Short mmCIF file of C-alpha atoms and ligand atoms in Angstrom, two decimals:
data_model
loop_
_atom_site.label_atom_id
_atom_site.label_comp_id
_atom_site.label_asym_id
_atom_site.label_seq_id
_atom_site.Cartn_x
_atom_site.Cartn_y
_atom_site.Cartn_z
CA MET A 432 -44.30 22.65 -2.34
CA ARG A 433 -40.73 23.31 -3.49
CA ARG A 434 -39.77 26.87 -4.11
CA SER A 435 -37.56 27.45 -7.09
CA LEU A 436 -34.47 29.34 -6.04
CA ASP A 437 -32.80 32.21 -7.72
CA LEU A 438 -29.14 31.56 -7.00
CA ARG A 439 -27.63 33.79 -9.65
CA HIS A 440 -26.26 36.18 -7.03
CA VAL A 441 -24.36 33.38 -5.21
CA VAL A 442 -20.89 33.47 -6.72
CA SER A 443 -19.20 30.40 -5.16
CA PRO A 444 -20.21 27.24 -7.07
CA GLY A 445 -19.76 25.21 -3.87
CA LEU A 446 -22.08 27.40 -1.90
CA ARG A 447 -24.61 27.54 -4.73
CA ASP A 448 -24.64 23.74 -4.93
CA LEU A 449 -24.87 23.44 -1.15
CA ILE A 450 -27.99 25.63 -1.15
CA GLU A 451 -29.44 23.45 -3.90
CA LEU A 452 -28.72 20.34 -1.81
CA ALA A 453 -30.28 22.00 1.23
CA ASN A 454 -33.41 22.40 -0.83
CA THR A 455 -33.72 18.71 -1.72
CA HIS A 456 -36.31 16.66 0.13
CA ASN A 457 -33.84 15.34 2.72
CA PHE A 458 -30.79 17.43 3.53
CA ASP A 459 -30.10 15.38 6.69
CA ARG A 460 -29.56 12.37 4.47
CA VAL A 461 -27.17 14.37 2.24
CA THR A 462 -25.01 15.26 5.24
CA GLU A 463 -25.29 11.73 6.64
CA GLN A 464 -24.01 10.25 3.36
CA VAL A 465 -21.01 12.57 3.38
CA ARG A 466 -20.35 11.91 7.08
CA ASN A 467 -20.29 8.13 6.45
CA LEU A 468 -17.40 8.63 4.02
CA ARG A 469 -15.23 9.85 6.92
CA GLY A 470 -13.46 12.46 4.81
CA CYS A 471 -12.67 10.27 1.76
CA THR A 472 -11.03 12.42 -0.94
CA ARG A 473 -12.70 10.98 -4.04
CA PRO A 474 -15.68 8.79 -3.23
CA ILE A 475 -17.15 6.43 -5.83
CA ASN A 476 -20.60 7.42 -7.16
CA LEU A 477 -22.84 4.46 -7.88
CA HIS A 478 -26.29 3.96 -9.31
CA GLY A 479 -28.34 0.85 -8.61
CA TRP A 480 -30.24 -1.15 -6.04
CA THR A 481 -30.02 -3.94 -3.47
CA VAL A 482 -33.07 -5.96 -2.41
CA THR A 483 -33.15 -8.53 0.41
CA THR A 484 -36.03 -11.00 0.42
CA ASP A 485 -37.14 -13.83 2.65
CA PRO A 486 -37.43 -16.87 0.33
CA ALA A 487 -39.99 -18.53 2.60
CA THR A 488 -42.53 -15.70 2.51
CA LYS A 489 -41.28 -14.03 -0.72
CA LYS A 490 -41.51 -10.78 1.26
CA VAL A 491 -39.00 -7.99 0.76
CA VAL A 492 -37.21 -7.57 4.10
CA ARG A 493 -35.34 -4.46 3.10
CA SER A 494 -34.41 -2.68 -0.06
CA TYR A 495 -32.24 0.17 -1.07
CA HIS A 496 -32.41 2.16 -4.29
CA SER A 497 -29.91 4.89 -4.99
CA GLU A 498 -32.73 6.78 -6.72
CA ASP A 499 -34.27 7.40 -3.30
CA GLU A 500 -31.22 9.37 -2.23
CA PRO A 501 -31.66 13.15 -2.36
CA SER A 502 -28.95 13.38 -5.02
CA GLY A 503 -30.01 10.16 -6.75
CA ARG A 504 -26.76 8.30 -6.19
CA LEU A 505 -24.89 6.23 -3.62
CA LEU A 506 -21.49 7.44 -2.45
CA THR A 507 -18.96 4.91 -1.19
CA THR A 508 -15.36 5.37 -0.05
CA CYS A 509 -12.61 5.08 -2.67
CA GLY A 510 -10.69 2.60 -0.50
CA ASN A 511 -7.32 3.75 -1.87
CA ARG A 512 -4.47 2.59 0.34
CA ARG A 513 -2.11 5.42 -0.61
CA ALA A 514 -1.87 8.41 1.69
CA SER A 515 -1.01 10.70 -1.25
CA ARG A 516 -4.34 9.83 -2.90
CA CYS A 517 -6.77 9.59 0.01
CA PRO A 518 -5.56 10.26 3.56
CA ALA A 519 -8.87 9.09 5.05
CA CYS A 520 -9.04 5.71 3.30
CA SER A 521 -5.31 5.11 3.71
CA ARG A 522 -5.79 5.44 7.49
CA VAL A 523 -8.34 2.63 7.38
CA TYR A 524 -5.95 0.56 5.28
CA ALA A 525 -3.08 1.25 7.69
CA ALA A 526 -5.24 0.21 10.65
CA ASP A 527 -6.20 -3.03 8.89
CA THR A 528 -2.57 -3.74 8.00
CA TYR A 529 -1.60 -3.08 11.61
CA HIS A 530 -4.11 -5.65 12.87
CA LEU A 531 -3.00 -8.13 10.24
CA ILE A 532 0.68 -7.89 11.20
CA LYS A 533 -0.14 -7.73 14.91
CA ALA A 534 -2.28 -10.87 14.69
CA GLY A 535 0.61 -12.69 13.03
CA LEU A 536 2.85 -11.66 15.91
CA SER A 537 0.70 -12.04 18.99
CA GLY A 538 -2.46 -13.79 17.90
CA GLY A 539 -6.05 -12.65 17.71
CA LYS A 540 -8.29 -12.33 14.60
CA ASN A 541 -8.39 -16.15 14.30
CA VAL A 542 -4.66 -16.57 14.86
CA ALA A 543 -3.60 -18.66 17.88
CA GLU A 544 -2.28 -16.52 20.75
CA THR A 545 0.56 -18.99 21.28
CA VAL A 546 2.34 -17.57 18.18
CA ARG A 547 3.93 -15.02 20.51
CA ASP A 548 6.08 -17.85 21.88
CA HIS A 549 7.27 -18.90 18.40
CA PRO A 550 10.65 -17.62 17.16
CA ARG A 551 9.97 -14.41 15.24
CA ALA A 552 12.40 -12.09 13.51
CA PHE A 553 12.26 -8.61 12.08
CA VAL A 554 14.44 -8.64 8.98
CA THR A 555 15.61 -5.77 6.77
CA LEU A 556 17.10 -6.52 3.35
CA THR A 557 18.67 -3.82 1.21
CA ALA A 558 19.96 -3.25 -2.31
CA PRO A 559 23.71 -3.21 -3.05
CA SER A 560 25.59 -0.04 -3.94
CA PHE A 561 25.46 1.34 -7.48
CA GLY A 562 27.98 4.05 -6.78
CA PRO A 563 28.86 6.32 -3.84
CA VAL A 564 26.09 8.67 -2.68
CA HIS A 565 26.00 11.68 -0.38
CA ASN A 566 25.31 10.47 3.12
CA ARG A 567 25.26 11.40 6.72
CA LYS A 568 27.29 9.09 8.89
CA THR A 569 26.48 9.06 12.55
CA ASP A 570 28.65 7.08 14.93
CA GLY A 571 26.20 6.79 17.78
CA THR A 572 26.99 10.23 19.11
CA ALA A 573 25.05 13.33 18.15
CA LYS A 574 27.89 14.55 15.93
CA SER A 575 28.00 13.30 12.34
CA ARG A 576 31.14 12.64 10.35
CA PRO A 577 31.52 14.50 7.07
CA CYS A 578 30.32 12.96 3.79
CA ALA A 579 32.86 11.78 1.17
CA CYS A 580 32.25 15.09 -0.62
CA GLY A 581 33.77 16.88 2.37
CA GLN A 582 30.58 18.52 3.59
CA SER A 583 28.47 17.72 6.63
CA HIS A 584 24.91 17.38 5.36
CA ALA A 585 21.90 18.39 7.40
CA GLU A 586 19.36 15.67 8.25
CA ASP A 587 16.91 16.89 5.62
CA ALA A 588 19.44 17.91 2.94
CA PRO A 589 18.03 17.20 -0.53
CA GLU A 590 21.36 15.88 -1.81
CA LEU A 591 21.35 12.95 0.64
CA GLY A 592 21.13 9.65 -1.27
CA THR A 593 22.04 11.22 -4.59
CA PRO A 594 25.25 10.13 -6.39
CA LEU A 595 28.56 11.85 -5.70
CA SER A 596 29.30 11.37 -9.38
CA PRO A 597 26.09 11.21 -11.45
CA THR A 598 28.00 10.52 -14.66
CA THR A 599 29.54 7.28 -13.35
CA TYR A 600 26.61 6.13 -11.17
CA ASP A 601 25.19 2.80 -12.39
CA TYR A 602 21.62 3.90 -13.17
CA THR A 603 20.97 0.85 -15.34
CA GLY A 604 21.96 -1.46 -12.49
CA ALA A 605 19.84 0.49 -9.99
CA VAL A 606 16.67 0.42 -12.14
CA LEU A 607 17.11 -3.26 -13.03
CA TRP A 608 17.57 -4.05 -9.35
CA ASN A 609 14.27 -2.34 -8.45
CA ALA A 610 12.57 -4.11 -11.35
CA HIS A 611 13.70 -7.52 -10.05
CA ALA A 612 13.39 -6.86 -6.31
CA GLY A 613 10.10 -8.78 -5.99
CA GLN A 614 11.60 -11.81 -7.76
CA LEU A 615 14.73 -11.60 -5.64
CA TRP A 616 12.56 -11.66 -2.51
CA ALA A 617 10.76 -14.79 -3.76
CA ARG A 618 14.11 -16.46 -4.37
CA PHE A 619 15.28 -15.40 -0.90
CA THR A 620 12.33 -17.19 0.74
CA THR A 621 13.16 -20.40 -1.17
CA TYR A 622 16.84 -20.20 -0.25
CA LEU A 623 15.97 -19.48 3.37
CA ARG A 624 14.23 -22.86 3.68
CA ARG A 625 17.17 -24.58 1.96
CA ALA A 626 19.72 -22.85 4.17
CA LEU A 627 17.77 -23.82 7.27
CA ALA A 628 17.78 -27.51 6.30
CA GLU A 629 21.49 -27.34 5.54
CA HIS A 630 22.33 -25.51 8.78
CA LEU A 631 20.32 -28.00 10.83
CA GLY A 632 21.72 -31.02 8.95
CA MET A 633 18.32 -32.17 7.69
CA THR A 634 16.80 -32.93 4.32
CA GLN A 635 14.43 -30.33 2.87
CA LYS A 636 11.63 -32.87 3.07
CA ALA A 637 12.18 -33.56 6.77
CA LEU A 638 12.32 -29.84 7.50
CA ASN A 639 9.13 -29.09 5.57
CA ALA A 640 7.32 -31.87 7.41
CA ALA A 641 8.17 -30.45 10.83
CA LEU A 642 8.33 -26.69 10.31
CA ARG A 643 6.40 -23.93 8.58
CA VAL A 644 8.02 -20.59 7.81
CA SER A 645 5.65 -17.67 7.26
CA PHE A 646 6.38 -14.13 6.09
CA ALA A 647 4.84 -10.67 6.00
CA LYS A 648 6.76 -7.91 4.28
CA VAL A 649 6.59 -4.30 3.15
CA ALA A 650 8.65 -2.46 0.58
CA GLU A 651 10.04 0.94 1.34
CA TYR A 652 12.06 3.39 -0.76
CA GLN A 653 15.37 4.66 0.46
CA LYS A 654 16.46 8.19 -0.38
CA ARG A 655 18.70 6.84 -3.14
CA GLY A 656 15.59 5.60 -4.96
CA LEU A 657 16.12 1.91 -4.30
CA VAL A 658 13.57 -0.35 -2.69
CA HIS A 659 14.33 -2.26 0.47
CA PHE A 660 12.23 -4.73 2.40
CA HIS A 661 11.15 -5.06 6.01
CA ALA A 662 9.77 -8.43 6.90
CA VAL A 663 8.44 -10.41 9.80
CA ILE A 664 9.48 -14.06 9.63
CA ARG A 665 7.88 -16.57 11.99
CA PHE A 666 8.40 -20.27 12.69
CA ASP A 667 5.34 -22.47 13.18
CA GLY A 668 4.82 -26.18 13.70
CA PRO A 669 3.75 -28.52 10.87
CA ASP A 670 0.09 -27.44 11.01
CA GLY A 671 0.75 -23.73 11.02
CA HIS A 672 0.14 -21.15 13.72
CA THR A 673 -1.81 -23.47 16.04
CA THR A 674 1.16 -25.81 16.49
CA PRO A 675 4.46 -24.97 18.21
CA PRO A 676 7.63 -25.22 16.10
CA PRO A 677 10.11 -28.01 16.96
CA ALA A 678 12.65 -27.16 19.66
CA TRP A 679 15.56 -27.06 17.20
CA ALA A 680 13.86 -24.29 15.18
CA THR A 681 15.40 -21.45 17.18
CA PHE A 682 15.84 -17.77 16.50
CA ASP A 683 19.58 -18.38 16.10
CA ALA A 684 18.95 -20.96 13.37
CA LEU A 685 16.63 -18.48 11.66
CA SER A 686 19.21 -15.73 11.91
CA THR A 687 21.99 -17.89 10.45
CA ALA A 688 19.76 -19.07 7.61
CA VAL A 689 18.79 -15.49 6.73
CA GLY A 690 22.49 -14.63 6.39
CA LEU A 691 23.13 -17.60 4.10
CA ALA A 692 20.03 -16.92 1.98
CA VAL A 693 20.95 -13.25 1.57
CA GLU A 694 24.35 -14.30 0.25
CA ARG A 695 23.08 -17.00 -2.10
CA ALA A 696 19.86 -15.58 -3.56
CA ARG A 697 20.69 -14.06 -6.93
CA LEU A 698 19.24 -13.62 -10.40
CA ILE A 699 21.15 -13.42 -13.68
CA VAL A 700 19.82 -10.96 -16.23
CA GLU A 701 21.11 -11.31 -19.78
CA SER A 702 20.71 -8.69 -22.45
CA ASP A 703 22.41 -8.04 -25.78
CA ALA A 704 22.31 -4.33 -25.13
CA ILE A 705 23.64 -4.23 -21.57
CA GLY A 706 25.40 -7.55 -21.14
CA GLU A 707 25.07 -9.88 -18.15
CA ARG A 708 23.97 -8.52 -14.80
CA VAL A 709 23.79 -10.21 -11.43
CA ILE A 710 20.89 -9.07 -9.21
CA ALA A 711 21.76 -9.70 -5.57
CA TRP A 712 21.15 -8.26 -2.08
CA GLY A 713 23.39 -5.67 -0.57
CA ARG A 714 25.75 -6.71 2.21
CA ARG A 715 23.84 -4.61 4.73
CA PHE A 716 21.00 -6.59 6.22
CA LYS A 717 19.56 -6.90 9.72
CA VAL A 718 17.94 -9.69 11.70
CA ASP A 719 16.47 -8.90 15.11
CA PRO A 720 14.35 -10.98 17.45
CA ILE A 721 10.84 -9.68 18.16
CA THR A 722 9.80 -9.67 21.78
CA ALA A 723 6.24 -9.86 23.02
CA LEU A 724 6.54 -7.08 25.58
CA GLY A 725 8.37 -3.83 25.97
CA ASP A 726 7.75 -0.21 25.23
CA GLY A 727 10.69 0.56 22.97
CA GLU A 728 10.17 3.15 20.28
CA LEU A 729 10.95 1.89 16.77
CA THR A 730 12.55 4.39 14.42
CA ASP A 731 14.45 4.08 11.18
CA ALA A 732 17.89 4.58 12.62
CA ARG A 733 17.74 3.57 16.26
CA VAL A 734 15.93 0.57 17.55
CA ALA A 735 15.41 0.23 21.25
CA GLU A 736 13.50 -3.01 21.07
CA TYR A 737 11.33 -4.78 18.53
CA THR A 738 7.98 -5.53 20.06
CA ASP A 739 4.76 -6.87 18.53
CA ALA A 740 3.11 -3.49 18.59
CA ASN A 741 5.90 -1.34 17.22
CA VAL A 742 6.79 -3.77 14.43
CA ALA A 743 3.11 -3.85 13.38
CA GLY A 744 2.91 -0.06 13.57
CA TYR A 745 6.04 0.37 11.52
CA ILE A 746 4.88 -1.97 8.75
CA ALA A 747 1.41 -0.39 8.69
CA LYS A 748 2.95 3.05 8.23
CA TYR A 749 4.83 1.94 5.12
CA ALA A 750 1.88 0.07 3.66
CA THR A 751 0.19 3.40 2.83
CA LYS A 752 3.18 4.82 0.99
CA ASN A 753 4.32 4.23 -2.52
CA ALA A 754 7.45 5.73 -3.91
CA GLU A 755 6.83 9.12 -2.29
CA GLY A 756 9.74 8.43 0.06
CA ALA A 757 12.06 8.65 -2.93
CA GLY A 758 10.54 11.95 -4.06
CA THR A 759 8.96 10.66 -7.24
CA VAL A 760 5.44 11.16 -8.61
CA ASP A 761 2.48 8.98 -7.66
CA ARG A 762 1.08 8.31 -11.15
CA THR A 763 2.17 6.32 -14.16
CA LEU A 764 3.91 8.25 -16.92
CA MET A 765 2.83 5.84 -19.62
CA CYS A 766 0.42 7.31 -22.17
CA ARG A 767 -2.61 5.01 -21.89
CA PRO A 768 -4.03 5.28 -25.45
CA CYS A 769 -0.76 4.09 -27.04
CA ALA A 770 0.55 2.09 -24.01
CA GLY A 771 3.82 4.03 -24.15
CA ARG A 772 4.62 3.11 -27.77
CA GLY A 773 3.99 6.59 -29.14
CA TYR A 774 1.86 5.31 -32.01
CA VAL A 775 -1.51 3.66 -32.49
CA ARG A 776 -2.55 1.41 -35.36
CA GLY A 777 -5.08 2.95 -37.71
CA PRO A 778 -7.75 1.13 -39.72
CA SER A 779 -5.17 0.26 -42.40
CA ARG A 780 -2.95 -1.34 -39.67
CA LEU A 781 -0.37 1.34 -40.36
CA PRO A 782 1.11 3.04 -37.30
CA ASN A 783 -0.15 6.57 -36.67
CA ARG A 784 1.53 8.96 -34.30
CA CYS A 785 -0.40 9.02 -31.02
CA ALA A 786 -2.31 12.29 -30.73
CA ASP A 787 -2.46 12.13 -26.91
CA CYS A 788 1.30 12.18 -26.31
CA HIS A 789 2.50 13.53 -29.70
CA GLY A 790 4.49 10.36 -30.21
CA THR A 791 6.54 10.44 -27.00
CA GLY A 792 4.60 7.64 -25.31
CA GLN A 793 4.66 9.70 -22.10
CA ALA A 794 1.50 10.98 -20.44
CA GLU A 795 3.61 13.81 -19.00
CA PRO A 796 7.03 14.69 -20.39
CA ILE A 797 9.71 13.25 -18.09
CA LYS A 798 11.83 16.35 -18.53
CA ALA A 799 9.07 18.55 -17.06
CA LEU A 800 8.38 16.47 -13.91
CA PRO A 801 8.78 18.37 -10.62
CA VAL A 802 11.40 15.93 -9.26
CA GLN A 803 15.08 15.98 -8.34
CA GLN A 804 17.70 15.35 -11.02
CA HIS A 805 18.59 11.94 -9.51
CA VAL A 806 14.96 10.77 -9.55
CA ARG A 807 14.52 12.07 -13.10
CA GLN A 808 17.57 10.09 -14.19
CA MET A 809 16.15 6.92 -12.59
CA ILE A 810 12.85 7.51 -14.44
CA ARG A 811 14.60 8.26 -17.73
CA THR A 812 16.77 5.13 -17.41
CA ALA A 813 13.68 3.00 -16.74
CA TRP A 814 11.99 4.54 -19.77
CA ASP A 815 14.97 3.87 -22.05
CA LEU A 816 15.33 0.27 -20.86
CA GLY A 817 11.62 -0.13 -21.63
CA HIS A 818 12.49 0.02 -25.35
CA LEU A 819 14.53 -3.21 -25.12
CA PRO A 820 12.46 -6.28 -26.06
CA GLU A 821 14.34 -8.46 -23.55
CA PHE A 822 12.87 -6.34 -20.72
CA ALA A 823 9.33 -6.21 -22.09
CA GLU A 824 7.92 -8.31 -19.24
CA LEU A 825 9.24 -5.81 -16.68
CA LYS A 826 6.73 -3.23 -18.04
CA LEU A 827 9.22 -0.45 -17.41
CA TRP A 828 7.15 2.25 -19.12
CA LYS A 829 4.22 1.60 -16.85
CA TRP A 830 6.44 1.52 -13.73
CA ALA A 831 9.03 4.18 -14.62
CA HIS A 832 7.45 6.52 -12.04
CA MET A 833 8.15 3.80 -9.42
CA LEU A 834 11.78 3.82 -10.55
CA GLY A 835 11.30 0.33 -11.99
CA PHE A 836 9.74 -1.44 -8.98
CA ARG A 837 6.44 -3.09 -9.88
CA GLY A 838 6.00 -5.40 -6.92
CA HIS A 839 3.43 -5.32 -4.20
CA PHE A 840 4.08 -2.91 -1.38
CA SER A 841 2.96 -5.32 1.24
CA SER A 842 2.47 -9.04 0.99
CA LYS A 843 2.41 -12.04 3.25
CA SER A 844 2.43 -15.79 3.00
CA ARG A 845 -0.96 -17.41 3.43
CA ALA A 846 -0.05 -18.98 6.75
CA TYR A 847 0.99 -15.70 8.38
CA SER A 848 -2.29 -14.34 9.70
CA THR A 849 -5.71 -13.11 8.75
CA THR A 850 -6.34 -11.28 5.45
CA LEU A 851 -7.44 -7.74 4.65
CA GLY A 852 -10.61 -9.24 3.15
CA ALA A 853 -11.38 -10.97 6.45
CA LEU A 854 -10.93 -7.68 8.31
CA ARG A 855 -13.37 -6.00 5.91
CA ASP A 856 -15.83 -8.82 6.55
CA VAL A 857 -15.54 -8.14 10.27
CA ARG A 858 -16.41 -4.48 9.66
CA ARG A 859 -19.38 -5.47 7.49
CA ALA A 860 -20.61 -7.89 10.15
CA TRP A 861 -20.31 -5.13 12.72
CA ARG A 862 -22.44 -2.81 10.57
CA ILE A 863 -25.09 -5.53 10.17
CA ALA A 864 -25.07 -5.99 13.95
CA GLN A 865 -25.54 -2.20 14.38
CA ALA A 866 -28.48 -2.24 11.96
CA GLU A 867 -29.94 -5.20 13.81
CA ALA A 868 -29.63 -3.38 17.15
CA ALA A 869 -31.37 -0.35 15.65
CA ARG A 870 -34.15 -2.59 14.37
CA ALA A 871 -34.59 -4.16 17.82
CA ARG A 872 -34.76 -0.71 19.43
CA ALA A 873 -37.45 0.28 16.94
CA GLY A 874 -39.43 -2.79 18.03
CA LEU A 875 -39.50 -4.40 14.57
CA PRO A 876 -39.77 -8.19 14.30
CA ALA A 877 -36.50 -10.13 14.05
CA THR A 878 -35.57 -11.89 10.83
CA ASP A 879 -33.40 -14.93 10.38
CA GLU A 880 -30.50 -13.28 8.54
CA THR A 881 -28.98 -16.59 7.46
CA THR A 882 -31.84 -17.59 5.15
CA LEU A 883 -32.33 -14.21 3.46
CA VAL A 884 -31.45 -13.74 -0.19
CA THR A 885 -29.89 -10.50 -1.40
CA THR A 886 -29.76 -9.43 -5.02
CA SER A 887 -28.29 -6.24 -6.32
CA SER A 888 -27.25 -4.39 -9.44
CA TRP A 889 -24.81 -1.49 -9.41
CA THR A 890 -23.16 0.63 -12.07
CA TYR A 891 -20.32 3.09 -11.72
CA LEU A 892 -21.23 6.71 -12.44
CA SER A 893 -18.21 8.82 -11.53
CA SER A 894 -15.72 9.68 -8.80
CA GLY A 895 -15.68 12.66 -6.44
CA TYR A 896 -18.14 14.95 -4.69
CA ARG A 897 -20.60 17.53 -5.93
CA PRO A 898 -19.21 21.00 -5.10
CA GLY A 899 -21.65 21.38 -2.20
CA GLU A 900 -20.79 17.96 -0.79
CA GLU A 901 -17.12 18.90 -1.00
CA LEU A 902 -17.82 21.70 1.51
CA LEU A 903 -19.57 19.23 3.82
CA ALA A 904 -16.64 16.77 3.48
CA ALA A 905 -14.21 19.55 4.44
CA GLN A 906 -16.24 20.03 7.62
CA VAL A 907 -16.13 16.28 8.34
CA ARG A 908 -12.32 16.27 7.92
CA HIS A 909 -12.07 19.25 10.22
CA ASP A 910 -14.19 17.51 12.88
CA ILE A 911 -12.12 14.31 12.64
CA ALA A 912 -8.86 16.25 13.00
CA HIS A 913 -10.29 18.21 15.92
CA THR A 914 -11.41 15.06 17.77
CA GLN A 915 -8.00 13.52 17.10
CA CYS A 916 -6.40 16.58 18.63
CA LEU A 917 -8.56 16.43 21.76
CA LYS A 918 -7.75 12.73 22.14
CA GLN A 919 -4.04 13.42 21.97
CA GLU A 920 -4.36 16.06 24.64
CA GLY A 921 -6.30 13.62 26.77
CA LEU A 922 -9.39 15.83 26.82
CA VAL A 923 -11.65 13.07 25.55
CA PRO A 924 -11.14 9.31 26.08
CA ALA A 925 -9.20 7.66 23.23
ZN1 LIG B 1032 -11.04 7.54 -0.06
ZN1 LIG B 1033 28.02 14.75 0.33
ZN1 LIG B 1034 0.40 8.14 -26.65
#
């Protein structure tokens, strides 16, 4: 029999809820559910069922109903890739991205191991200058030369990357560059193939028949609020990663072609309001060979050696970041009900001032954002350009908080390696194998998994924990951090 509790004297809502959960029919299951989320910040709450039947015998092999859970719902991880939103899920995403890049470099996960002998380059492409900014010049020695403003800035000085002269800095050019960076990358990949054919004295057709070029890239924000790209470029034979590239497809040819493509790839933007603009890469770009072995440490400024593992680690690290590196906010500023217009159409089709944003179109006023002046000016410029019909397709209101960039943070060509979906499938298969092992231990009869039919129906309820579960999740996070700590100190095996 369940006692009814008098919890009026328990002040903390979390504790009160935890006691209520402890009084449900299965508190172990409550804690197990939270533990399975591995510290996820805002899990998804679902209601529904999944039933697996054997079509031959019409028997139900297993079934799951969220109603049977002590709290009546199923909790699953949010799966957000961004560290600012969910550190736990972003770690899983980073690990998957690592394996994806690593497989493209040294094989594994269905990629031929011989790819490590193919020419591979680590390429960094940057934006041009839109005006002088405060910087910290190091000439290889520990001492830094003074900035153009006359000062020597500390490594973490907030003014680094901000314009020396904000009134003459080309904010329009900077925002439009970010907004076209994804397109410029696409053009670069086309021009790279053309430049290769030209450099090798072949027709494009002959080159395409003998050589495949695959890419994996991540976007990263520099302090000045402009995106730049890090990419892995690999040569394969005509049938992709399983075939070796022709002998003439060398790293040197790749390196030369990158230089030509950087110079030639450009977009012309025409606008009545701002005139004609050329979107092109900055002169500073880097091409380095990737080696299969070595233990060099890869950092932003100094590169000892590019190896499979450190390139993959570097790219994975940036895959979980958005524009945080530039000090901006991690949410759109566009008012959703009016889509940034500031008005909504009433029943008479006449525009009515939007009640959510009081007609500004902004979910949060740009002038009140807790960001640096330079970042605010980038956001404001993006917002103003968003009013011009010729830039409508850039969706600058929606992406103003990203300083104009709306591209994908990481992407790869299909031929590069495995996919994130495939990695998730591997994890799912592993869980099924675990369940199967548990079944065998319990002495239950085996079922032929391949012929079973699964049907399910799920609806979204909400996001987040109950207050009591939040306390349990905090404990899980603490335990994970503690284990991590012990591993680093070598007290438990990694
Ligand atoms: Zn999560
Ligand atoms: Zn300075
Ligand atoms: Zn609005």
